[in-house]
Coordinates of C-alpha atoms in Angstrom, one line a residue:
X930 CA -30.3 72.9 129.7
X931 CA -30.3 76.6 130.8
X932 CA -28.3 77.7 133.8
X933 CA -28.2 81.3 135.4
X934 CA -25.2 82.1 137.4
X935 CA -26.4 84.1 140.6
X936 CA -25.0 87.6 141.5
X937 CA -21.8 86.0 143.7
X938 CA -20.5 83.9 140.7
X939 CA -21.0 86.6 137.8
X940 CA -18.9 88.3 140.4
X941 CA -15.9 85.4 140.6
X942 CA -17.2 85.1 136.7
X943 CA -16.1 89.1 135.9
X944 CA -13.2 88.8 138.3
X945 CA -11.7 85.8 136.8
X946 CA -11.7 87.0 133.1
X947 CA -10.2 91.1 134.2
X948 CA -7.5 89.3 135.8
X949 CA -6.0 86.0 133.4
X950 CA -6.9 88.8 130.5
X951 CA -4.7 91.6 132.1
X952 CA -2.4 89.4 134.3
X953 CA -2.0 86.1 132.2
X954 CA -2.6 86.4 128.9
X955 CA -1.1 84.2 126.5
X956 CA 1.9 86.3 126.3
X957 CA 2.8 85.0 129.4
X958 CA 2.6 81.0 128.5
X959 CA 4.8 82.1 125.8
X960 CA 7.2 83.7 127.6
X961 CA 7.3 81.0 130.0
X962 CA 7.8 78.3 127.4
X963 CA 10.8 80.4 125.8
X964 CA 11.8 80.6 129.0
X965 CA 12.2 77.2 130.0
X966 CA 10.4 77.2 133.3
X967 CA 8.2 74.1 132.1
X968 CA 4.8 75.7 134.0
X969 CA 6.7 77.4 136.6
X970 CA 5.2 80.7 137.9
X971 CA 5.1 81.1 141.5
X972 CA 4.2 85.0 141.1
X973 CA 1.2 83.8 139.0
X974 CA 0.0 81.1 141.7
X975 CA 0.6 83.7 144.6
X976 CA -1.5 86.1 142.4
X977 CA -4.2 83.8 142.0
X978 CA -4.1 82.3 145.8
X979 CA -4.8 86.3 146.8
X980 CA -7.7 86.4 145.0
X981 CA -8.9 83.8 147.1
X982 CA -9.4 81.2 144.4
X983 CA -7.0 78.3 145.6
X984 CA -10.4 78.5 148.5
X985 CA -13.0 79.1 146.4
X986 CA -13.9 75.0 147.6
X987 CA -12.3 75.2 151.0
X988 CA -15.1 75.8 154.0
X989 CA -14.6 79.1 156.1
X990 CA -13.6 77.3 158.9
X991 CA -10.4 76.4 157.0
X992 CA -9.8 79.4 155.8
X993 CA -11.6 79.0 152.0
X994 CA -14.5 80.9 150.3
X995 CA -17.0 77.7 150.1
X996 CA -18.2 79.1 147.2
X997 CA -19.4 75.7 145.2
X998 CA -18.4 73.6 142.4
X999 CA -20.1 76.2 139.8
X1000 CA -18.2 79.1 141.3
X1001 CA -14.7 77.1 140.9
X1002 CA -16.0 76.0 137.6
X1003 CA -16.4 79.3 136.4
X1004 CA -12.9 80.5 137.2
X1005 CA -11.5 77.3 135.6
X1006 CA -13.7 78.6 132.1
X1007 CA -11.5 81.6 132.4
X1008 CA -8.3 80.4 133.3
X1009 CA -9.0 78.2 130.4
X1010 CA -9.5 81.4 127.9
X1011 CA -6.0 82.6 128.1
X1012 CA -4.4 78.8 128.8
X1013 CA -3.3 80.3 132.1
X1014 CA -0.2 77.8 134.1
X1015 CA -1.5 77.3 137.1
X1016 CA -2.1 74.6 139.8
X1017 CA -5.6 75.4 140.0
X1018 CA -7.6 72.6 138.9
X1019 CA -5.0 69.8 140.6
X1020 CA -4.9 72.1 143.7
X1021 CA -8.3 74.2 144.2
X1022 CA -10.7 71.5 142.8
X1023 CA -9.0 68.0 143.2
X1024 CA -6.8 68.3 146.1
X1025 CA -9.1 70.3 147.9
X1026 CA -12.3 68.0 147.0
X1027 CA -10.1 64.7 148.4
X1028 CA -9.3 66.7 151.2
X1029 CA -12.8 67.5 151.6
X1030 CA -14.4 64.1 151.3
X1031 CA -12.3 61.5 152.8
X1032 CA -9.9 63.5 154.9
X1033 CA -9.7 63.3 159.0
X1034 CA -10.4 65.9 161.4
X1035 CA -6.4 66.1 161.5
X1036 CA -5.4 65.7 158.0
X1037 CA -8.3 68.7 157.1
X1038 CA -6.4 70.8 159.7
X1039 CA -3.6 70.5 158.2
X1040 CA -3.7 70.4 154.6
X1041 CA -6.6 72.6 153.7
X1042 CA -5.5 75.9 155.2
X1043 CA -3.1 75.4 153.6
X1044 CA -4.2 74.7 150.2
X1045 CA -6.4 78.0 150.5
X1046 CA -3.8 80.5 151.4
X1047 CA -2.2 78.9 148.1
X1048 CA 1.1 77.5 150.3
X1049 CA 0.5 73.9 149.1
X1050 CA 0.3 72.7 145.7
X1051 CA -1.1 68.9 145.2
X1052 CA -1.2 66.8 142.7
X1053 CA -3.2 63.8 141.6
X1054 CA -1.6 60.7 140.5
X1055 CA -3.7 58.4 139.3
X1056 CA -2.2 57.1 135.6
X1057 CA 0.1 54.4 135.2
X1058 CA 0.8 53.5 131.9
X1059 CA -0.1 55.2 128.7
X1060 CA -4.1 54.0 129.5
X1061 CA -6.5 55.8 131.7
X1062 CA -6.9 52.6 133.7
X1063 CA -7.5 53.3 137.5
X1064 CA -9.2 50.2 138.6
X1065 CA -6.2 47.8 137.2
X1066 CA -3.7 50.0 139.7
X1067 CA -0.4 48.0 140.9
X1068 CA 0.1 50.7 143.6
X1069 CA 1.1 48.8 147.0
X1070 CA 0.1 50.3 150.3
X1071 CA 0.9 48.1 153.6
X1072 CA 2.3 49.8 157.1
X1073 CA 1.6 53.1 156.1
X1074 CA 3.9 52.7 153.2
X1075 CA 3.2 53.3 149.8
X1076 CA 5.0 51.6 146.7
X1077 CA 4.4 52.0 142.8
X1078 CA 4.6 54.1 139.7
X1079 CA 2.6 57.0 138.4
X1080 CA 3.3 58.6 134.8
X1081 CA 2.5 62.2 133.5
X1082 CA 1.5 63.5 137.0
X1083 CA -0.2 66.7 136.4
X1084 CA 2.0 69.8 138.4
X1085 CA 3.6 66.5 139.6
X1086 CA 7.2 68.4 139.4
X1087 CA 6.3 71.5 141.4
X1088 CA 3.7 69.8 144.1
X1089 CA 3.7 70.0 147.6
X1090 CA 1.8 67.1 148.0
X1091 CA 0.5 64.2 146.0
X1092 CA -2.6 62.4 146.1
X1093 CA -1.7 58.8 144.7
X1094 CA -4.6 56.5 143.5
X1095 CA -5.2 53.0 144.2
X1096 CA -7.6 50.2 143.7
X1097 CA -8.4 50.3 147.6
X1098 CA -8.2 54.5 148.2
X1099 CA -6.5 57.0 148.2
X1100 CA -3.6 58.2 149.7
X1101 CA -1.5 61.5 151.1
X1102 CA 2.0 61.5 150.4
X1103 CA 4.5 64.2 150.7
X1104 CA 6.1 65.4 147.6
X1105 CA 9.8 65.5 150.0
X1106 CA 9.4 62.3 152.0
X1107 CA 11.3 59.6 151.9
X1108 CA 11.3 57.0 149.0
X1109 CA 9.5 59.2 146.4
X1110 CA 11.5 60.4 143.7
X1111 CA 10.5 63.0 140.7
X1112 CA 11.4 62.5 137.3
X1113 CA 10.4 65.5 135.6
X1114 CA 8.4 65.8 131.9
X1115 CA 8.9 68.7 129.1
X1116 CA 5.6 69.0 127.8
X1117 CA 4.1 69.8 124.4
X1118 CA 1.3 72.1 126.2
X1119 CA 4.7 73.9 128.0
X1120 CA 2.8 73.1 131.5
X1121 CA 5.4 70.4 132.8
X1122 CA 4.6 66.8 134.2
X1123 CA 6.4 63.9 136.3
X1124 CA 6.8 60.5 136.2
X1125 CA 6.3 59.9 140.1
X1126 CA 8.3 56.6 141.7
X1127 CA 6.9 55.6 145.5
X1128 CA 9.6 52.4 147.3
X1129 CA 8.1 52.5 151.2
X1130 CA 7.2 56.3 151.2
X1131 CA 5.5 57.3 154.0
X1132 CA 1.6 57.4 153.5
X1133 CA -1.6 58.3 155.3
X1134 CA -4.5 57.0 153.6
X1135 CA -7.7 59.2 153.0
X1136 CA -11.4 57.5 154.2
X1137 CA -14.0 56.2 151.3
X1138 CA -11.9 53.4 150.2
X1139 CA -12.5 52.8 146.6
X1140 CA -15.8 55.3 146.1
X1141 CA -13.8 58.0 147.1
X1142 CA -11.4 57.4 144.2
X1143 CA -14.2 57.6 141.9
X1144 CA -15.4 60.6 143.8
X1145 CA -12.0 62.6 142.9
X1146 CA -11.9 61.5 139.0
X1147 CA -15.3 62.5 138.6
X1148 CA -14.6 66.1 140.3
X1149 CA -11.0 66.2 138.1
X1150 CA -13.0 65.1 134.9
X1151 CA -15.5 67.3 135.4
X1152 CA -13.0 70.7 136.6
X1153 CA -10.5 69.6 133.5
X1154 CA -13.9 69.7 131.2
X1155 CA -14.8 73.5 132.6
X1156 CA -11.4 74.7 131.6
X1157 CA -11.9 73.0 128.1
X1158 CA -15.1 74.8 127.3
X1159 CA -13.0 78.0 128.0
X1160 CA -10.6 77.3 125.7
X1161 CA -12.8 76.7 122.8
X1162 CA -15.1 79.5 123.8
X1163 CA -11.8 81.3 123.0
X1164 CA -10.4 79.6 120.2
X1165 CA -14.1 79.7 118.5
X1166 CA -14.5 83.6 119.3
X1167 CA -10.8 84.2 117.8
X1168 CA -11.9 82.7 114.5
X1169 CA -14.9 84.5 114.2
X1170 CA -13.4 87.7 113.9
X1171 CA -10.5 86.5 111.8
X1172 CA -13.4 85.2 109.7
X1173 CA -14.7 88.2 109.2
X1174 CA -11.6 90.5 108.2
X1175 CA -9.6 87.9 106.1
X1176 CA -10.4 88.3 102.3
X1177 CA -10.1 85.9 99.5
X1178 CA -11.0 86.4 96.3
X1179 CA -12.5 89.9 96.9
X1180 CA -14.4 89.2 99.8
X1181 CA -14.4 88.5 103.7
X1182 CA -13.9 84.3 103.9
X1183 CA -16.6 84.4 106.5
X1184 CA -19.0 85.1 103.9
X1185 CA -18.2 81.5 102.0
X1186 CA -21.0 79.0 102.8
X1187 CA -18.9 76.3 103.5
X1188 CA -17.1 78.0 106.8
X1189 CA -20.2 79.3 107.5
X1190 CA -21.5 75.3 108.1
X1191 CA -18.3 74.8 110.1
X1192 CA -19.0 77.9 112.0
X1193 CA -22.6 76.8 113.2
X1194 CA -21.4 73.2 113.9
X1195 CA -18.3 74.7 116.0
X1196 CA -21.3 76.8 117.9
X1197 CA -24.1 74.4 118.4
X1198 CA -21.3 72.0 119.6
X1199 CA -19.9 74.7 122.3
X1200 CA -23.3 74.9 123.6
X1201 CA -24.4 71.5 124.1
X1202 CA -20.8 71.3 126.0
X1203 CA -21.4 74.0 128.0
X1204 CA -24.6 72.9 129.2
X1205 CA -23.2 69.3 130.4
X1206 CA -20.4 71.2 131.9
X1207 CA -22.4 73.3 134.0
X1208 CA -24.9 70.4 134.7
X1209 CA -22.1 68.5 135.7
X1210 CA -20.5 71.0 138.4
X1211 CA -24.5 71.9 139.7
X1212 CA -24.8 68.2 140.4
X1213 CA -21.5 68.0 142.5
X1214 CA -23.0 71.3 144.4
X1215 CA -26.3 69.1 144.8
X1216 CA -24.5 65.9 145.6
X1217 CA -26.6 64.2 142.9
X1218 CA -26.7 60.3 143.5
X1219 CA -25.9 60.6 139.3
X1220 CA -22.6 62.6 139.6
X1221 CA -20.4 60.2 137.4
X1222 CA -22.8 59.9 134.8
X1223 CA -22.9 63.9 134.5
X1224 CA -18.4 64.0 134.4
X1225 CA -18.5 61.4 131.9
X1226 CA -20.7 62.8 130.0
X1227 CA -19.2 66.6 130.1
X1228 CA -15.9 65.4 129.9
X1229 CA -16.7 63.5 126.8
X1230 CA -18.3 66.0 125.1
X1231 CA -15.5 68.6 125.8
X1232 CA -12.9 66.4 124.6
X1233 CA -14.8 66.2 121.3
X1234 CA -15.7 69.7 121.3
X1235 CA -12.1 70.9 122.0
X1236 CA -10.3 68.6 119.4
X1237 CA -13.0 70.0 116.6
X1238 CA -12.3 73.5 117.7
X1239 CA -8.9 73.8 118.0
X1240 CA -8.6 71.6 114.2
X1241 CA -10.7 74.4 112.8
X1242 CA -8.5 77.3 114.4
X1243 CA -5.8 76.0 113.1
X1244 CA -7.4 75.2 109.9
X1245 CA -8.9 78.5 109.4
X1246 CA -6.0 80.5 109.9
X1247 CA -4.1 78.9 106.7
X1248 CA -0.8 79.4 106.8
X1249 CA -0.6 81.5 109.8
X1250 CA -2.4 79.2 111.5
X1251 CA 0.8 76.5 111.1
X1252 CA 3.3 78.8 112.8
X1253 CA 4.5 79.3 116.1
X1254 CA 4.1 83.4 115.4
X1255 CA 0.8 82.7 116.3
X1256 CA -1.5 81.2 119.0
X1257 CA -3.5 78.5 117.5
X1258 CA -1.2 76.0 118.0
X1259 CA -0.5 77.0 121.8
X1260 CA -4.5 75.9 122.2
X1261 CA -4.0 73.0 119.7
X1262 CA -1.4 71.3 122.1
X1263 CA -3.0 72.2 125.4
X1264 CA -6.0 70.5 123.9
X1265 CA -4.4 67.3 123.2
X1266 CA -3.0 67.0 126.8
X1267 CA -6.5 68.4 128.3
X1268 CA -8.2 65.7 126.3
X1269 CA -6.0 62.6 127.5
X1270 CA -6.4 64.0 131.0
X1271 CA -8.1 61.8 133.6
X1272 CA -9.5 59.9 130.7
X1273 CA -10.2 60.7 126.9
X1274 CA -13.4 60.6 125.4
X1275 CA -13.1 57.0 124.1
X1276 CA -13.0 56.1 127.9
X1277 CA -16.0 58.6 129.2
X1278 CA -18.1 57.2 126.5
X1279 CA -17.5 54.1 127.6
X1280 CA -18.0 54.3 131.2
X1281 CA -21.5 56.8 130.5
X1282 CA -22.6 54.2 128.5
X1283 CA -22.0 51.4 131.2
X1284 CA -23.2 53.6 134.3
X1285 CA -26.6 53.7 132.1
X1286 CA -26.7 50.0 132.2
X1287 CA -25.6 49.2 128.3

């Protein structure tokens, strides 16, 4: 498939990649990690939020851009270059897209302004165990109280406000209410996590029952699968050019057939991702009746896409490549958590193949 951004997201598209290359390059993940802040950077977010991106979703009534699924989509590609910290995806596109769909008049009012001035960070919990399993949820929700577990909560230890997942819906919490406590995750990607406990905290549940859960993993499957693309498009473009200044044996190792084979599968690869991607993010701007069959799909192939790319960076570097001094390994372990994300590729195979009928 061949898809032409118009002249408003080549805009967003330029914008994007100026500012995470000259305001969050990798440096800055580094720094962060040696740091210890565990994905805290408020100046970052802030940053980001004045560029109008925690709205690019939001309607103008609520303060947001209403720029589309592609336009966010193509921001997320960038953020994903330079494996920027951010809230963005749990914030801009999931939070923002529950919001959206199932909220009230009142609960719009309140949360989304909010969300696009970049003064509220949510985060989705859906996972509790190990397994991407949201239809076997225990989550309990009775008297507008909620009770239950949720592990490795995206931005779960810097959120305003979580978005739980049930079997039934889904449900607003706030990240300081009573009865929900934080148990916060060092992770091997350095963007931090939390293992989120719920006994009777207060809860207001979003409308669309269990279709709008779907709903939100297809938009967080699909958004986690437009960062991927950007980090392989990165990690594939950095390899190139080492390919073709490293020398062995006399000559440039770019000009050995056998990396040239791994090369062109790396590249046709990319490409086929990139088109599901952006099919998949056109559909949610067309509200396509076929939406989950297009996440599942890109989010499958850039699971498989990232995890060959980032091998090969690695891989292709030699010894470099194996040490911390350089970045491979920084897009190597952001892959692995990107690809467990809101379901792996064992899962999205699975569920395209069943929403075809097999």
């Amino acid at each position: 498939m061949t898809f032409t951004l118009n002249e408003e997201q080549n805009l967003l598209k330029d914008a994007a990649r100026d500012f995470c290359r000259e305001q969050a390059p990798v440096t800055r993940l580094r720094k962060m990690r040696d740091d210890k802040k565990n994905g805290r950077d408020p100046e970052l977010w802030a940053e980001m939020a004045a560029m109008g991106w925690a709205g690019i979703l939001v309607p103008e009534e609520f303060g947001g851009a209403g720029l589309g699924y592609v336009g966010l989509g193509v921001v997320l590609e960038q953020s994903g270059r330079t494996l920027v910290a951010s809230p963005l995806l749990s914030t801009a596109m999931i939070g923002a897209s529950a919001l959206m769909l199932g909220g009230t008049d009142s609960q719009k009012k309140e949360w989304l302004p909010k969300i696009a001035a970049g003064e509220c960070i949510v985060a989705f919990a859906v996972d509790e165990s190990a397994h991407h399993a949201p239809n076997k949820s225990t989550l309990k929700f009775a008297g507008g109280k909620l009770s239950g577990v949720k592990r490795y909560v995206a931005d779960g230890h810097i959120a305003d406000l979580f978005i739980v997942a049930g079997k039934d819906g889904l449900y607003l919490v706030k990240a300081d209410a009573a009865g929900v406590t934080k148990r916060e995750l060092i992770t091997v990607d350095s963007r931090g996590a939390a293992d989120i406990t719920f006994e009777n905290a207060p809860a207001e549940a979003l409308n669309g029952g269990a279709e709008l859960v779907q709903k939100v993993l297809d938009r967080a499957a699909i958004g986690v699968a437009a960062e991927m693309i950007g980090q392989a498009q990165e990690a594939f473009e950095i390899t190139g050019e080492y390919l073709k200044t490293r020398k062995q044996f006399g000559q440039v190792i770019g000009g050995f057939q056998a990396l040239q084979h791994r090369a062109a599968k790396m590249f046709t690869d990319m490409e086929l991702t990139r088109s599901c991607v952006m099919a998949a993010l056109d559909a949610l701007d067309r509200d396509a009746k076929d939406v989950s069959e297009y996440a599942s799909l890109a989010k499958a192939r850039a699971a498989d896409t990232l995890h060959l790319v980032t091998n090969e960076f690695v891989q292709m570097h030699g010894g470099i490549g194996m040490t911390d001094a350089h970045d491979a390994g920084l897009y190597l372990k952001r892959a692995r958590v990107a690809e467990a994300l809101y379901g792996g590729a064992a899962y999205h195979r699975d569920r395209y193949a069943k929403l075809l009928g097999f």
